[in-house]
Amino acid sequence: MKNKIRCQHCKEYYQPQDQVALNYANSILHFDCPDNENLPIVDEGTFEEIVKRYSFFSDSLLD
């Protein structure tokens, strides 16, 4: 099975082109979904950009 993660709010799988934000807890959030955690945003971009930018994410998330 492929390694995929879902948005904790809308339950949709992240797609490489989705606009997302990475918060202080290293959680990825869709821009359109509510941020109930209210943690500072560390970075933003497409899901693909964020996964490639941070070594703690596996490239297999993009398969």
CSV table of N, CA and C in Angstrom, one decimal:
chain,number,residue,atom,x,y,z
A,1,MET,N,0.8,-1.2,0.0
A,1,MET,CA,0.0,0.0,0.0
A,1,MET,C,0.9,1.3,0.0
A,2,LYS,N,0.5,2.2,-0.7
A,2,LYS,CA,1.2,3.5,-0.8
A,2,LYS,C,1.1,4.2,0.5
A,3,ASN,N,2.2,5.0,0.8
A,3,ASN,CA,2.2,5.8,2.0
A,3,ASN,C,1.6,7.1,1.6
A,4,LYS,N,0.4,7.4,2.1
A,4,LYS,CA,-0.3,8.6,1.9
A,4,LYS,C,-0.8,9.1,3.2
A,5,ILE,N,-1.0,10.4,3.3
A,5,ILE,CA,-1.6,11.0,4.5
A,5,ILE,C,-2.8,11.8,4.1
A,6,ARG,N,-3.7,11.9,5.1
A,6,ARG,CA,-4.9,12.7,4.8
A,6,ARG,C,-4.9,14.0,5.7
A,7,CYS,N,-5.6,14.9,5.3
A,7,CYS,CA,-5.8,16.1,6.0
A,7,CYS,C,-6.7,15.8,7.3
A,8,GLN,N,-6.2,16.2,8.4
A,8,GLN,CA,-7.0,15.8,9.7
A,8,GLN,C,-8.3,16.5,9.7
A,9,HIS,N,-8.6,17.5,8.9
A,9,HIS,CA,-9.8,18.2,9.0
A,9,HIS,C,-10.8,17.7,8.0
A,10,CYS,N,-10.4,17.7,6.7
A,10,CYS,CA,-11.4,17.3,5.6
A,10,CYS,C,-11.3,15.9,5.3
A,11,LYS,N,-10.3,15.2,5.7
A,11,LYS,CA,-10.0,13.7,5.5
A,11,LYS,C,-9.7,13.4,4.1
A,12,GLU,N,-9.4,14.4,3.2
A,12,GLU,CA,-9.0,14.1,1.9
A,12,GLU,C,-7.5,13.8,1.8
A,13,TYR,N,-7.1,12.9,0.9
A,13,TYR,CA,-5.6,12.7,0.8
A,13,TYR,C,-5.0,13.9,0.2
A,14,TYR,N,-3.8,14.3,0.6
A,14,TYR,CA,-3.1,15.4,0.0
A,14,TYR,C,-2.6,15.0,-1.4
A,15,GLN,N,-2.8,16.0,-2.3
A,15,GLN,CA,-2.3,15.8,-3.7
A,15,GLN,C,-1.1,16.7,-3.8
A,16,PRO,N,-0.1,16.4,-4.7
A,16,PRO,CA,1.1,17.2,-4.8
A,16,PRO,C,0.9,18.7,-5.1
A,17,GLN,N,-0.2,19.0,-5.7
A,17,GLN,CA,-0.5,20.4,-6.1
A,17,GLN,C,-1.3,21.2,-5.0
A,18,ASP,N,-1.7,20.5,-4.0
A,18,ASP,CA,-2.5,21.2,-2.9
A,18,ASP,C,-1.7,22.3,-2.2
A,19,GLN,N,-2.3,23.4,-2.0
A,19,GLN,CA,-1.7,24.5,-1.2
A,19,GLN,C,-1.8,24.2,0.3
A,20,VAL,N,-0.7,24.1,1.0
A,20,VAL,CA,-0.7,23.7,2.4
A,20,VAL,C,0.2,24.6,3.2
A,21,ALA,N,0.0,24.5,4.5
A,21,ALA,CA,0.9,25.2,5.5
A,21,ALA,C,1.5,24.1,6.4
A,22,LEU,N,2.7,24.4,6.8
A,22,LEU,CA,3.3,23.5,7.8
A,22,LEU,C,3.4,24.3,9.1
A,23,ASN,N,2.8,23.7,10.2
A,23,ASN,CA,2.9,24.5,11.5
A,23,ASN,C,4.0,24.0,12.3
A,24,TYR,N,4.1,24.7,13.5
A,24,TYR,CA,5.2,24.5,14.4
A,24,TYR,C,5.3,23.0,14.9
A,25,ALA,N,4.2,22.3,14.9
A,25,ALA,CA,4.3,20.9,15.3
A,25,ALA,C,4.5,19.9,14.1
A,26,ASN,N,4.9,20.5,13.0
A,26,ASN,CA,5.2,19.8,11.8
A,26,ASN,C,3.9,19.1,11.2
A,27,SER,N,2.8,19.6,11.5
A,27,SER,CA,1.5,19.2,10.9
A,27,SER,C,1.3,19.9,9.6
A,28,ILE,N,0.8,19.2,8.6
A,28,ILE,CA,0.4,19.9,7.3
A,28,ILE,C,-1.0,20.1,7.3
A,29,LEU,N,-1.4,21.3,6.9
A,29,LEU,CA,-2.8,21.8,6.9
A,29,LEU,C,-3.1,22.3,5.5
A,30,HIS,N,-4.3,22.0,5.0
A,30,HIS,CA,-4.8,22.6,3.7
A,30,HIS,C,-5.0,24.1,4.1
A,31,PHE,N,-4.8,25.0,3.2
A,31,PHE,CA,-5.1,26.4,3.4
A,31,PHE,C,-6.6,26.6,3.6
A,32,ASP,N,-7.4,25.8,2.9
A,32,ASP,CA,-8.9,26.0,3.0
A,32,ASP,C,-9.5,25.4,4.3
A,33,CYS,N,-8.8,24.6,5.0
A,33,CYS,CA,-9.3,23.9,6.2
A,33,CYS,C,-9.1,24.8,7.4
A,34,PRO,N,-9.9,24.7,8.4
A,34,PRO,CA,-9.8,25.4,9.7
A,34,PRO,C,-8.5,25.0,10.4
A,35,ASP,N,-7.8,25.9,11.0
A,35,ASP,CA,-6.6,25.6,11.8
A,35,ASP,C,-7.1,25.6,13.3
A,36,ASN,N,-7.5,24.5,13.8
A,36,ASN,CA,-7.9,24.4,15.2
A,36,ASN,C,-6.8,24.4,16.2
A,37,GLU,N,-5.6,24.1,15.7
A,37,GLU,CA,-4.4,24.0,16.6
A,37,GLU,C,-3.9,25.4,16.9
A,38,ASN,N,-4.0,26.4,16.0
A,38,ASN,CA,-3.6,27.8,16.2
A,38,ASN,C,-2.1,27.8,16.6
A,39,LEU,N,-1.3,27.0,16.0
A,39,LEU,CA,0.2,27.0,16.1
A,39,LEU,C,0.8,27.9,15.1
A,40,PRO,N,1.9,28.5,15.3
A,40,PRO,CA,2.6,29.3,14.3
A,40,PRO,C,2.9,28.5,13.1
A,41,ILE,N,2.7,29.2,11.9
A,41,ILE,CA,3.0,28.6,10.6
A,41,ILE,C,4.5,28.7,10.4
A,42,VAL,N,5.2,27.6,10.0
A,42,VAL,CA,6.6,27.6,9.8
A,42,VAL,C,6.9,27.8,8.3
A,43,ASP,N,6.1,27.2,7.4
A,43,ASP,CA,6.3,27.3,6.0
A,43,ASP,C,5.0,27.1,5.3
A,44,GLU,N,5.0,27.5,4.0
A,44,GLU,CA,3.8,27.2,3.2
A,44,GLU,C,4.2,27.0,1.7
A,45,GLY,N,3.4,26.3,1.0
A,45,GLY,CA,3.6,26.0,-0.4
A,45,GLY,C,2.8,24.9,-0.8
A,46,THR,N,3.1,24.2,-1.9
A,46,THR,CA,2.4,23.0,-2.3
A,46,THR,C,2.8,21.9,-1.5
A,47,PHE,N,2.0,20.9,-1.4
A,47,PHE,CA,2.3,19.7,-0.6
A,47,PHE,C,3.6,19.1,-1.1
A,48,GLU,N,3.8,19.0,-2.4
A,48,GLU,CA,5.0,18.5,-3.0
A,48,GLU,C,6.3,19.3,-2.5
A,49,GLU,N,6.2,20.6,-2.6
A,49,GLU,CA,7.3,21.4,-2.1
A,49,GLU,C,7.6,21.2,-0.7
A,50,ILE,N,6.6,21.1,0.2
A,50,ILE,CA,6.9,20.9,1.6
A,50,ILE,C,7.5,19.5,1.9
A,51,VAL,N,7.0,18.5,1.2
A,51,VAL,CA,7.5,17.1,1.4
A,51,VAL,C,9.0,17.1,1.0
A,52,LYS,N,9.3,17.7,-0.1
A,52,LYS,CA,10.7,17.7,-0.6
A,52,LYS,C,11.6,18.6,0.2
A,53,ARG,N,11.1,19.6,0.8
A,53,ARG,CA,11.9,20.6,1.5
A,53,ARG,C,12.4,20.1,2.9
A,54,TYR,N,11.6,19.2,3.5
A,54,TYR,CA,11.9,18.8,4.9
A,54,TYR,C,12.2,17.3,4.9
A,55,SER,N,13.3,16.9,5.4
A,55,SER,CA,13.8,15.6,5.4
A,55,SER,C,13.0,14.6,6.3
A,56,PHE,N,12.3,15.1,7.2
A,56,PHE,CA,11.5,14.2,8.1
A,56,PHE,C,10.2,13.7,7.4
A,57,PHE,N,9.9,14.2,6.1
A,57,PHE,CA,8.9,13.6,5.3
A,57,PHE,C,9.5,12.7,4.3
A,58,SER,N,8.8,11.6,4.1
A,58,SER,CA,9.3,10.6,3.1
A,58,SER,C,8.8,11.0,1.7
A,59,ASP,N,9.7,10.9,0.7
A,59,ASP,CA,9.3,11.1,-0.7
A,59,ASP,C,8.3,10.1,-1.2
A,60,SER,N,8.1,9.0,-0.5
A,60,SER,CA,7.1,8.1,-0.9
A,60,SER,C,5.7,8.6,-0.7
A,61,LEU,N,5.5,9.7,0.1
A,61,LEU,CA,4.2,10.4,0.2
A,61,LEU,C,3.7,10.9,-1.1
A,62,LEU,N,4.7,11.1,-2.1
A,62,LEU,CA,4.3,11.7,-3.4
A,62,LEU,C,4.0,10.6,-4.4
A,63,ASP,N,4.2,9.4,-4.1
A,63,ASP,CA,4.0,8.3,-5.1
A,63,ASP,C,2.5,8.1,-5.4
